[in-house]
Amino acid sequence: MPPSIALAKAIAAAMKIDGKEYPLVEIRTTGDLLLEVCFRNTSQLYKSIPKDALPVLRAKKLPISSPKIFYRVRLETLQKNSGYFKVLLKSQFAEAVAVADKLKQLTESGLNPSEVEAHQLPCVKIVDEDTTTKTLGRENIFRDMLRIIHGAVSVTQNALITYFNLPSQEPLTTPFTMHCLTVLVLMADRYDMLPFISRHCQKTLLSHKYPPVPSDKNGEETLRQKILVQLYTDKGPRFAASTKELILRGSLRWNGSDEPTGDEFQTLWWDLPFNLEAELAYRRSCVLKTIASIQNQFLTLYSSRERQCKLGYDSSSSCDSFQLGEMVKFLTRKGLLSLVPFQAVSPDDPEYLWPEAYTGDIEYLIGLLRQCPGYQIDKNHSHCGLRTKLLPALDLIKSFIDSGIGVKLKHWDAGPSYDSWKPSVKAEKSVWIGNGDGEDVDITGRKPKEFDFALVKQRMGWGSGVDATVERECFTAEKWNWMTEIQSTTKTVGEDNLALTVEDIRCAKHMTVPTLGR
């Protein structure tokens, strides 16, 4: 059924005020109260319900109106199901006093408010300022919201059933999209009807399987709307999964460029409430820093004077140089390493060349790193390269991503509560300076949070000591050690200091056994 026909069937009559006619929607024909709602619209509108209304207006260069609509409702139902109207109509506000006086006059005149004409009823004026959705046609959703709390078979309910592919004999009276559902939830939150609306739609929402989200801007908007709807109605594992998806794919708002300025970016889902926007952006940066630390550590090790090849051949030093070169070639070719020469300007200068930040999908990034070949300088050096060190670390990070990066809500009082990854404001920051030996020292004396892969791997192998916080410890660390083996205590043998590791023992068959003693 076309939207215009559906709206026409919902309008029972018209209200004439000062010679002008305004639509009258009878939510209840026995209602004892009128709501006069002005839906104030501005030129910053982004979308419309139905979706083609706004493009048609702009194509024809027609002005955008702010419709005024009257709704006949039940006073008791409003007060019961809406905290907003409970306060407004059951207190010492002028609106409540005027409604009570008018109803008293009707009763004293021998008239039943449920049976009189609409123009005889008390009227409450409301201005619906749209600062969160930037949507034209909100009156359709407002109507359906009122119908839901009055127990009617609403247009929204029919639309939800059809949109979610559930069986129903009721016709679809208005196209109902993810955007419509988001506007419904935000409007219900504004008028404090969310508990009732959420219970009404809970079974439908839980049974719905959202379609795959494309990787473009429209896909991100749909994902953000899904997060917002689940924030208010779900608060469970599905919300955690949706926030994880946004962390992995990234956002146009987090890509390091200038702040987006379009009208669409002024909507609430493009700036998620309760500090969620900053939290999700921070978690993504933590995951990316953790992944980057792997290649940083091994590039540093292979660039140092400390020999990494443990085979003991004459070609071991050449093996290290070969592996370093192949690492640089691979990472540069994949766009994961930038070779920036020294420059004549300071980092504060606009002409300073900064490497571009990674803005792609994190799982795609992990897939790129997994493509690292097993380079070897000859047939004897089969375990000397980056690949054997890289894959175990990536496997661990992938398992942590699967279980630990989404936001898990704890409870809902004044607002959602969750364990934030962001450090407290009072947390003391480290100040690092070089000590002259090529090492950085924190002069504040604060011990940085360090993640040691070998220790965690050992604990996981023993099946104890690892809990749900280990993922957070990994991603919020300040230093990482991705060596897979724990170094043993150094022992003095003659004049030599030999630091033996499990890697040394594993490769012992290739080593030249040194002569011990003097």
Short mmCIF file of C-alpha atoms in Angstrom, two decimals:
data_model
loop_
_atom_site.label_atom_id
_atom_site.label_comp_id
_atom_site.label_asym_id
_atom_site.label_seq_id
_atom_site.Cartn_x
_atom_site.Cartn_y
_atom_site.Cartn_z
CA MET A 1 0.00 0.00 0.00
CA PRO A 2 1.50 3.40 -0.93
CA PRO A 3 2.52 5.57 2.06
CA SER A 4 0.10 8.36 1.09
CA ILE A 5 -2.85 5.91 1.17
CA ALA A 6 -1.73 4.47 4.51
CA LEU A 7 -1.51 7.95 6.01
CA ALA A 8 -4.88 8.92 4.55
CA LYS A 9 -6.54 5.87 6.16
CA ALA A 10 -5.00 6.78 9.51
CA ILE A 11 -6.39 10.34 9.30
CA ALA A 12 -10.00 10.31 10.44
CA ALA A 13 -10.76 14.01 10.07
CA ALA A 14 -9.22 17.45 10.03
CA MET A 15 -8.88 20.17 12.60
CA LYS A 16 -9.73 23.69 11.43
CA ILE A 17 -7.89 26.45 13.28
CA ASP A 18 -7.92 30.08 12.18
CA GLY A 19 -9.25 29.08 8.79
CA LYS A 20 -6.57 26.44 8.21
CA GLU A 21 -7.08 22.69 8.19
CA TYR A 22 -4.64 20.36 9.91
CA PRO A 23 -4.59 16.55 9.83
CA LEU A 24 -6.25 14.78 12.74
CA VAL A 25 -5.01 11.24 13.44
CA GLU A 26 -7.31 9.32 15.76
CA ILE A 27 -5.04 6.92 17.60
CA ARG A 28 -8.11 6.18 19.72
CA THR A 29 -11.56 7.29 18.61
CA THR A 30 -12.46 7.33 22.29
CA GLY A 31 -9.47 9.45 23.22
CA ASP A 32 -9.87 12.22 25.78
CA LEU A 33 -6.83 14.30 24.86
CA LEU A 34 -5.40 16.01 21.80
CA LEU A 35 -1.69 16.28 21.08
CA GLU A 36 -0.84 19.17 18.79
CA VAL A 37 2.61 18.28 17.47
CA CYS A 38 4.66 20.54 15.24
CA PHE A 39 7.45 18.60 13.54
CA ARG A 40 9.99 21.33 13.00
CA ASN A 41 12.25 20.72 10.02
CA THR A 42 15.31 22.62 8.83
CA SER A 43 17.33 22.78 5.65
CA GLN A 44 19.86 20.36 7.22
CA LEU A 45 17.61 17.35 6.68
CA TYR A 46 19.45 14.24 5.56
CA LYS A 47 16.83 11.57 4.89
CA SER A 48 13.08 11.21 4.66
CA ILE A 49 10.26 8.76 5.37
CA PRO A 50 9.37 7.62 2.76
CA LYS A 51 12.89 7.81 1.41
CA ASP A 52 12.02 9.47 -1.91
CA ALA A 53 10.14 12.44 -0.37
CA LEU A 54 13.17 14.63 0.30
CA PRO A 55 14.87 14.06 -3.08
CA VAL A 56 11.60 15.01 -4.83
CA LEU A 57 11.31 18.23 -2.83
CA ARG A 58 14.87 19.23 -3.60
CA ALA A 59 14.60 18.29 -7.26
CA LYS A 60 11.53 20.53 -7.61
CA LYS A 61 13.15 23.21 -5.41
CA LEU A 62 10.12 23.21 -3.12
CA PRO A 63 10.34 24.57 0.43
CA ILE A 64 10.63 22.12 3.30
CA SER A 65 7.61 22.48 5.55
CA SER A 66 7.18 21.82 9.26
CA PRO A 67 3.86 19.94 9.46
CA LYS A 68 1.47 20.37 12.35
CA ILE A 69 -0.62 17.27 13.14
CA PHE A 70 -3.21 16.56 15.83
CA TYR A 71 -3.38 13.14 17.52
CA ARG A 72 -6.37 11.98 19.56
CA VAL A 73 -5.07 9.80 22.39
CA ARG A 74 -5.95 8.45 25.83
CA LEU A 75 -4.56 10.49 28.71
CA GLU A 76 -4.28 7.47 31.02
CA THR A 77 -2.39 5.45 28.38
CA LEU A 78 0.11 8.25 27.82
CA GLN A 79 0.78 8.65 31.53
CA LYS A 80 1.14 4.90 32.01
CA ASN A 81 3.57 4.21 29.17
CA SER A 82 5.53 7.45 28.82
CA GLY A 83 7.65 9.00 31.54
CA TYR A 84 7.72 12.23 29.53
CA PHE A 85 3.94 12.62 29.48
CA LYS A 86 3.61 11.31 33.03
CA VAL A 87 5.64 14.26 34.26
CA LEU A 88 4.11 16.75 31.83
CA LEU A 89 0.48 15.84 32.47
CA LYS A 90 0.55 14.86 36.12
CA SER A 91 2.28 17.76 37.78
CA GLN A 92 2.04 21.49 38.35
CA PHE A 93 3.08 22.32 34.80
CA ALA A 94 0.73 24.69 33.01
CA GLU A 95 -0.14 21.96 30.50
CA ALA A 96 -1.30 19.61 33.24
CA VAL A 97 -3.39 22.30 34.94
CA ALA A 98 -5.05 23.30 31.66
CA VAL A 99 -5.89 19.67 30.77
CA ALA A 100 -7.39 19.01 34.20
CA ASP A 101 -9.50 22.19 34.04
CA LYS A 102 -10.82 21.38 30.56
CA LEU A 103 -11.75 17.81 31.48
CA LYS A 104 -13.49 19.12 34.59
CA GLN A 105 -15.51 21.58 32.49
CA LEU A 106 -16.63 18.80 30.13
CA THR A 107 -17.68 16.59 33.03
CA GLU A 108 -19.61 19.41 34.71
CA SER A 109 -21.39 20.05 31.41
CA GLY A 110 -22.58 16.45 31.34
CA LEU A 111 -20.30 15.50 28.46
CA ASN A 112 -18.15 12.38 28.26
CA PRO A 113 -14.66 13.36 26.98
CA SER A 114 -14.43 10.01 25.16
CA GLU A 115 -17.52 10.83 23.09
CA VAL A 116 -17.19 14.52 22.24
CA GLU A 117 -15.81 15.96 19.02
CA ALA A 118 -12.06 16.32 18.84
CA HIS A 119 -12.11 20.14 18.84
CA GLN A 120 -13.79 20.07 22.28
CA LEU A 121 -10.98 18.14 23.94
CA PRO A 122 -8.10 19.62 25.93
CA CYS A 123 -5.01 20.09 23.79
CA VAL A 124 -1.31 19.87 24.63
CA LYS A 125 1.16 21.52 22.27
CA ILE A 126 4.50 19.85 21.54
CA VAL A 127 7.33 20.93 19.25
CA ASP A 128 9.37 18.01 17.95
CA GLU A 129 12.85 19.41 17.32
CA ASP A 130 14.85 16.94 15.29
CA THR A 131 18.48 17.24 16.33
CA THR A 132 19.40 13.55 16.27
CA THR A 133 18.06 12.01 13.04
CA LYS A 134 17.79 14.91 10.52
CA THR A 135 14.79 13.13 8.99
CA LEU A 136 11.76 14.45 7.13
CA GLY A 137 8.50 12.56 7.74
CA ARG A 138 8.97 11.79 11.44
CA GLU A 139 5.21 12.18 11.88
CA ASN A 140 4.78 8.69 10.41
CA ILE A 141 6.97 7.15 13.12
CA PHE A 142 5.39 9.30 15.85
CA ARG A 143 1.95 8.04 14.80
CA ASP A 144 3.08 4.41 14.91
CA MET A 145 4.75 4.92 18.28
CA LEU A 146 1.47 6.20 19.72
CA ARG A 147 -0.43 3.30 18.17
CA ILE A 148 1.97 0.81 19.76
CA ILE A 149 1.55 2.15 23.29
CA HIS A 150 -2.24 2.21 22.78
CA GLY A 151 -2.23 -1.48 21.88
CA ALA A 152 -3.26 -1.05 18.26
CA VAL A 153 -1.94 -3.13 15.35
CA SER A 154 0.43 -0.45 14.19
CA VAL A 155 1.85 0.39 10.83
CA THR A 156 5.27 -0.07 12.36
CA GLN A 157 4.40 -3.52 13.69
CA ASN A 158 3.18 -4.64 10.30
CA ALA A 159 6.26 -3.16 8.68
CA LEU A 160 8.59 -4.85 11.15
CA ILE A 161 6.96 -8.21 10.47
CA THR A 162 7.38 -7.77 6.72
CA TYR A 163 10.89 -6.28 6.96
CA PHE A 164 12.07 -9.22 9.07
CA ASN A 165 10.36 -11.81 6.83
CA LEU A 166 7.99 -13.02 9.54
CA PRO A 167 4.55 -14.48 8.72
CA SER A 168 1.67 -12.01 8.92
CA GLN A 169 -1.70 -11.44 7.27
CA GLU A 170 -1.50 -7.66 7.75
CA PRO A 171 -0.47 -5.58 4.71
CA LEU A 172 2.67 -3.48 4.67
CA THR A 173 1.42 0.09 4.81
CA THR A 174 4.68 2.00 4.71
CA PRO A 175 8.20 1.02 3.58
CA PHE A 176 10.07 0.27 6.80
CA THR A 177 13.84 0.31 6.70
CA MET A 178 16.69 0.22 9.19
CA HIS A 179 16.53 4.00 9.20
CA CYS A 180 12.84 3.92 10.20
CA LEU A 181 13.61 1.54 13.04
CA THR A 182 16.41 3.82 14.25
CA VAL A 183 14.12 6.87 14.22
CA LEU A 184 11.50 4.89 16.16
CA VAL A 185 13.97 3.90 18.86
CA LEU A 186 15.39 7.42 19.22
CA MET A 187 11.94 8.97 19.31
CA ALA A 188 10.80 6.45 21.92
CA ASP A 189 13.87 7.33 23.98
CA ARG A 190 13.12 11.03 23.76
CA TYR A 191 9.53 10.64 24.97
CA ASP A 192 10.56 8.01 27.54
CA MET A 193 8.53 5.24 25.93
CA LEU A 194 11.52 3.03 25.25
CA PRO A 195 10.82 0.29 27.84
CA PHE A 196 7.36 -0.36 26.36
CA ILE A 197 8.50 -0.05 22.73
CA SER A 198 11.49 -2.31 23.39
CA ARG A 199 9.32 -5.02 24.97
CA HIS A 200 6.84 -4.72 22.12
CA CYS A 201 9.50 -5.25 19.44
CA GLN A 202 11.88 -7.51 21.40
CA LYS A 203 10.82 -10.84 19.89
CA THR A 204 10.92 -9.40 16.39
CA LEU A 205 14.31 -7.77 16.91
CA LEU A 206 15.90 -10.87 18.40
CA SER A 207 14.63 -13.10 15.58
CA HIS A 208 15.96 -10.80 12.88
CA LYS A 209 19.17 -11.68 11.03
CA TYR A 210 20.72 -8.51 9.74
CA PRO A 211 21.98 -8.66 6.14
CA PRO A 212 25.72 -8.39 5.41
CA VAL A 213 26.94 -4.81 5.64
CA PRO A 214 28.74 -3.47 2.55
CA SER A 215 32.10 -1.77 2.97
CA ASP A 216 31.06 1.67 1.69
CA LYS A 217 29.71 4.71 3.53
CA ASN A 218 26.12 3.48 3.36
CA GLY A 219 27.23 0.19 4.87
CA GLU A 220 28.93 1.97 7.77
CA GLU A 221 25.80 4.03 8.38
CA THR A 222 23.66 0.88 8.51
CA LEU A 223 26.11 -0.71 10.94
CA ARG A 224 26.11 2.38 13.15
CA GLN A 225 22.31 2.44 13.18
CA LYS A 226 22.29 -1.24 14.13
CA ILE A 227 24.66 -0.48 17.03
CA LEU A 228 22.40 2.34 18.20
CA VAL A 229 19.24 0.22 18.03
CA GLN A 230 20.92 -2.66 19.88
CA LEU A 231 22.30 -0.25 22.48
CA TYR A 232 18.75 0.70 23.47
CA THR A 233 16.95 -2.59 22.87
CA ASP A 234 19.40 -5.51 23.05
CA LYS A 235 22.34 -4.76 25.36
CA GLY A 236 23.66 -8.30 24.93
CA PRO A 237 26.03 -10.35 22.77
CA ARG A 238 24.62 -8.95 19.53
CA PHE A 239 25.57 -5.43 20.61
CA ALA A 240 29.10 -6.63 21.45
CA ALA A 241 29.35 -8.31 18.02
CA SER A 242 28.20 -5.14 16.21
CA THR A 243 30.69 -2.91 18.04
CA LYS A 244 33.43 -5.42 17.25
CA GLU A 245 32.50 -5.23 13.55
CA LEU A 246 32.84 -1.43 13.55
CA ILE A 247 36.20 -1.63 15.35
CA LEU A 248 37.50 -4.07 12.74
CA ARG A 249 36.29 -2.22 9.66
CA GLY A 250 37.10 1.29 10.89
CA SER A 251 35.17 4.49 10.31
CA LEU A 252 35.23 7.55 8.11
CA ARG A 253 35.36 9.53 11.34
CA TRP A 254 38.52 7.81 12.59
CA ASN A 255 40.70 7.83 9.50
CA GLY A 256 42.85 10.75 10.62
CA SER A 257 41.48 13.22 8.10
CA ASP A 258 39.56 16.38 8.87
CA GLU A 259 36.27 16.04 10.73
CA PRO A 260 33.47 15.11 8.27
CA THR A 261 31.12 18.04 7.79
CA GLY A 262 28.06 16.78 5.85
CA ASP A 263 24.53 16.97 7.28
CA GLU A 264 24.50 13.18 7.58
CA PHE A 265 27.43 13.30 10.03
CA GLN A 266 25.37 15.42 12.44
CA THR A 267 23.03 12.53 13.26
CA LEU A 268 23.35 10.62 16.51
CA TRP A 269 24.59 7.37 14.98
CA TRP A 270 27.61 9.19 13.52
CA ASP A 271 28.56 10.27 17.05
CA LEU A 272 27.53 7.36 19.24
CA PRO A 273 26.37 8.42 22.73
CA PHE A 274 27.66 7.54 26.20
CA ASN A 275 31.27 8.04 25.02
CA LEU A 276 30.99 4.97 22.79
CA GLU A 277 32.38 6.82 19.77
CA ALA A 278 35.66 7.60 21.54
CA GLU A 279 35.78 4.12 23.12
CA LEU A 280 35.43 2.26 19.82
CA ALA A 281 38.00 4.49 18.11
CA TYR A 282 40.43 3.92 20.99
CA ARG A 283 39.98 0.15 20.90
CA ARG A 284 40.72 0.11 17.18
CA SER A 285 43.90 2.12 17.68
CA CYS A 286 44.97 -0.29 20.44
CA VAL A 287 44.50 -3.32 18.18
CA LEU A 288 46.43 -1.67 15.34
CA LYS A 289 49.30 -0.68 17.67
CA THR A 290 49.49 -4.25 18.92
CA ILE A 291 49.69 -5.69 15.41
CA ALA A 292 52.26 -3.06 14.38
CA SER A 293 54.41 -3.95 17.40
CA ILE A 294 55.10 -7.40 15.91
CA GLN A 295 56.85 -6.15 12.82
CA ASN A 296 58.46 -3.31 14.78
CA GLN A 297 60.08 -5.72 17.21
CA PHE A 298 61.52 -8.05 14.59
CA LEU A 299 62.70 -5.21 12.36
CA THR A 300 64.50 -3.80 15.39
CA LEU A 301 66.01 -7.16 16.31
CA TYR A 302 67.26 -7.93 12.81
CA SER A 303 68.66 -4.39 12.54
CA SER A 304 70.63 -4.77 15.77
CA ARG A 305 74.09 -6.26 16.25
CA GLU A 306 72.61 -9.20 18.14
CA ARG A 307 72.63 -12.28 15.92
CA GLN A 308 69.19 -13.78 15.34
CA CYS A 309 70.20 -16.83 13.35
CA LYS A 310 70.90 -19.60 15.85
CA LEU A 311 72.39 -22.20 13.52
CA GLY A 312 76.03 -21.29 14.18
CA TYR A 313 77.12 -21.44 10.53
CA ASP A 314 79.52 -19.03 8.93
CA SER A 315 76.54 -17.82 6.93
CA SER A 316 74.54 -16.84 10.03
CA SER A 317 75.43 -13.15 9.88
CA SER A 318 74.58 -13.12 6.18
CA CYS A 319 71.31 -14.86 7.02
CA ASP A 320 70.31 -11.99 9.34
CA SER A 321 71.07 -9.40 6.68
CA PHE A 322 69.16 -11.41 4.10
CA GLN A 323 66.11 -11.75 6.36
CA LEU A 324 66.14 -8.03 7.18
CA GLY A 325 66.18 -7.13 3.52
CA GLU A 326 63.38 -9.53 2.66
CA MET A 327 61.29 -8.21 5.57
CA VAL A 328 61.68 -4.63 4.37
CA LYS A 329 60.81 -5.63 0.79
CA PHE A 330 57.72 -7.59 1.82
CA LEU A 331 56.32 -5.00 4.24
CA THR A 332 57.00 -2.12 1.86
CA ARG A 333 55.39 -3.92 -1.07
CA LYS A 334 52.26 -4.56 1.04
CA GLY A 335 52.07 -0.91 2.10
CA LEU A 336 52.79 -1.75 5.75
CA LEU A 337 56.15 -0.01 6.02
CA SER A 338 57.16 3.48 4.90
CA LEU A 339 60.77 4.39 4.26
CA VAL A 340 60.93 8.12 4.97
CA PRO A 341 64.34 9.82 4.52
CA PHE A 342 65.68 12.53 6.81
CA GLN A 343 64.01 15.87 6.19
CA ALA A 344 64.91 19.53 6.37
CA VAL A 345 61.76 20.56 8.23
CA SER A 346 60.49 19.78 11.71
CA PRO A 347 57.50 17.48 12.36
CA ASP A 348 55.41 20.58 13.12
CA ASP A 349 55.95 21.89 9.58
CA PRO A 350 53.07 21.24 7.13
CA GLU A 351 55.60 19.99 4.57
CA TYR A 352 56.84 17.24 6.86
CA LEU A 353 56.19 13.81 5.35
CA TRP A 354 54.24 11.55 7.66
CA PRO A 355 53.52 7.91 6.81
CA GLU A 356 49.84 7.34 6.06
CA ALA A 357 47.82 5.70 8.81
CA TYR A 358 46.21 2.36 8.07
CA THR A 359 42.45 2.85 7.57
CA GLY A 360 41.43 -0.56 6.21
CA ASP A 361 39.89 -3.63 7.74
CA ILE A 362 41.90 -5.21 10.56
CA GLU A 363 41.16 -8.77 9.50
CA TYR A 364 42.36 -7.90 6.00
CA LEU A 365 45.56 -6.51 7.57
CA ILE A 366 46.13 -9.77 9.41
CA GLY A 367 45.60 -11.62 6.13
CA LEU A 368 48.24 -9.45 4.45
CA LEU A 369 50.79 -10.24 7.15
CA ARG A 370 50.01 -13.94 6.87
CA GLN A 371 51.21 -13.80 3.27
CA CYS A 372 54.78 -13.34 4.46
CA PRO A 373 56.80 -16.10 2.71
CA GLY A 374 59.28 -18.32 4.50
CA TYR A 375 62.43 -16.70 3.08
CA GLN A 376 65.75 -18.57 3.58
CA ILE A 377 69.22 -17.79 2.35
CA ASP A 378 69.89 -21.47 1.65
CA LYS A 379 68.36 -24.85 2.38
CA ASN A 380 69.86 -25.05 5.89
CA HIS A 381 68.20 -21.86 7.18
CA SER A 382 64.60 -23.07 7.21
CA HIS A 383 63.41 -21.39 10.44
CA CYS A 384 65.28 -18.11 10.48
CA GLY A 385 62.82 -15.72 8.86
CA LEU A 386 59.93 -13.55 9.91
CA ARG A 387 57.19 -16.03 9.02
CA THR A 388 57.91 -18.54 11.80
CA LYS A 389 57.85 -15.70 14.36
CA LEU A 390 54.94 -13.84 12.83
CA LEU A 391 52.28 -16.55 12.47
CA PRO A 392 52.06 -17.60 16.17
CA ALA A 393 51.66 -13.95 17.21
CA LEU A 394 48.97 -13.36 14.58
CA ASP A 395 47.13 -16.52 15.67
CA LEU A 396 47.05 -15.25 19.25
CA ILE A 397 45.85 -11.79 18.23
CA LYS A 398 43.15 -13.28 16.01
CA SER A 399 41.87 -15.41 18.90
CA PHE A 400 41.81 -12.34 21.15
CA ILE A 401 39.93 -10.36 18.50
CA ASP A 402 37.30 -13.08 18.20
CA SER A 403 36.58 -13.02 21.92
CA GLY A 404 37.54 -9.73 23.47
CA ILE A 405 37.32 -6.42 21.55
CA GLY A 406 33.57 -5.77 21.38
CA VAL A 407 31.93 -3.58 24.05
CA LYS A 408 30.10 -5.71 26.62
CA LEU A 409 27.44 -3.80 28.53
CA LYS A 410 27.16 -4.56 32.22
CA HIS A 411 23.94 -2.89 33.38
CA TRP A 412 21.69 0.08 32.66
CA ASP A 413 20.92 2.66 35.35
CA ALA A 414 21.54 6.28 34.41
CA GLY A 415 23.22 4.98 31.26
CA PRO A 416 25.12 1.99 29.91
CA SER A 417 28.08 0.78 31.90
CA TYR A 418 31.05 -1.04 30.42
CA ASP A 419 34.73 -1.57 31.16
CA SER A 420 36.55 1.08 29.20
CA TRP A 421 39.97 0.42 27.73
CA LYS A 422 40.91 4.08 27.98
CA PRO A 423 43.25 4.94 30.83
CA SER A 424 41.98 7.15 33.60
CA VAL A 425 42.71 10.85 33.39
CA LYS A 426 44.86 10.63 36.52
CA ALA A 427 47.07 7.91 35.06
CA GLU A 428 50.71 9.00 35.08
CA LYS A 429 52.28 9.14 31.65
CA SER A 430 55.70 7.76 30.90
CA VAL A 431 58.54 10.05 29.82
CA TRP A 432 61.15 8.16 27.80
CA ILE A 433 64.71 9.34 27.12
CA GLY A 434 67.77 7.57 25.74
CA ASN A 435 70.33 6.33 28.27
CA GLY A 436 73.31 6.42 25.91
CA ASP A 437 73.36 2.65 25.41
CA GLY A 438 70.66 2.60 22.78
CA GLU A 439 67.92 1.90 25.31
CA ASP A 440 64.96 4.08 26.33
CA VAL A 441 64.44 4.71 30.03
CA ASP A 442 61.30 6.04 31.73
CA ILE A 443 62.55 8.84 33.99
CA THR A 444 59.27 8.86 35.97
CA GLY A 445 60.13 5.44 37.37
CA ARG A 446 56.76 4.12 36.28
CA LYS A 447 56.77 0.52 35.12
CA PRO A 448 55.06 0.29 31.72
CA LYS A 449 52.44 -2.35 31.07
CA GLU A 450 54.19 -5.12 29.16
CA PHE A 451 52.78 -8.12 27.36
CA ASP A 452 55.05 -11.15 27.09
CA PHE A 453 53.88 -13.63 24.47
CA ALA A 454 56.06 -16.48 25.76
CA LEU A 455 54.64 -16.25 29.30
CA VAL A 456 51.03 -16.11 28.10
CA LYS A 457 51.65 -18.96 25.68
CA GLN A 458 53.11 -21.04 28.50
CA ARG A 459 50.12 -20.35 30.77
CA MET A 460 47.69 -21.19 27.97
CA GLY A 461 49.56 -24.43 27.30
CA TRP A 462 49.25 -25.43 30.93
CA GLY A 463 45.53 -24.62 30.85
CA SER A 464 45.60 -22.24 33.81
CA GLY A 465 46.22 -18.63 34.70
CA VAL A 466 44.48 -17.07 31.68
CA ASP A 467 41.15 -15.27 32.12
CA ALA A 468 38.95 -12.94 30.11
CA THR A 469 41.14 -9.91 30.89
CA VAL A 470 44.16 -11.23 29.01
CA GLU A 471 42.82 -9.86 25.71
CA ARG A 472 42.57 -6.38 27.18
CA GLU A 473 46.04 -6.70 28.72
CA CYS A 474 47.43 -7.55 25.30
CA PHE A 475 45.78 -4.71 23.39
CA THR A 476 46.32 -2.01 26.04
CA ALA A 477 49.97 -2.85 26.74
CA GLU A 478 52.67 -0.25 26.20
CA LYS A 479 55.42 -2.72 25.36
CA TRP A 480 55.24 -6.13 23.72
CA ASN A 481 57.62 -9.05 23.51
CA TRP A 482 56.64 -11.44 20.73
CA MET A 483 59.48 -13.94 21.15
CA THR A 484 57.95 -17.39 21.43
CA GLU A 485 60.45 -18.82 23.89
CA ILE A 486 61.36 -17.80 27.43
CA GLN A 487 65.07 -17.19 27.80
CA SER A 488 66.77 -19.22 30.52
CA THR A 489 69.03 -17.80 33.19
CA THR A 490 72.49 -16.90 31.85
CA LYS A 491 75.22 -19.28 32.94
CA THR A 492 78.95 -18.59 32.95
CA VAL A 493 81.04 -21.24 31.25
CA GLY A 494 84.73 -20.40 31.37
CA GLU A 495 85.23 -16.92 29.94
CA ASP A 496 82.09 -17.14 27.81
CA ASN A 497 78.56 -16.04 28.70
CA LEU A 498 76.09 -18.35 26.96
CA ALA A 499 72.36 -17.46 27.07
CA LEU A 500 70.72 -20.72 26.06
CA THR A 501 67.14 -20.82 24.88
CA VAL A 502 64.78 -23.55 23.79
CA GLU A 503 65.36 -22.35 20.24
CA ASP A 504 69.08 -23.07 20.71
CA ILE A 505 68.30 -26.58 21.88
CA ARG A 506 65.85 -27.19 19.03
CA CYS A 507 68.53 -26.18 16.52
CA ALA A 508 71.36 -27.98 18.33
CA LYS A 509 71.76 -30.53 15.57
CA HIS A 510 72.90 -27.70 13.28
CA MET A 511 75.28 -26.09 15.78
CA THR A 512 79.03 -26.37 16.15
CA VAL A 513 79.39 -27.47 19.77
CA PRO A 514 81.78 -25.07 21.54
CA THR A 515 84.68 -26.29 23.64
CA LEU A 516 83.84 -25.66 27.28
CA GLY A 517 86.47 -24.64 29.84
CA ARG A 518 89.79 -22.93 29.28
#
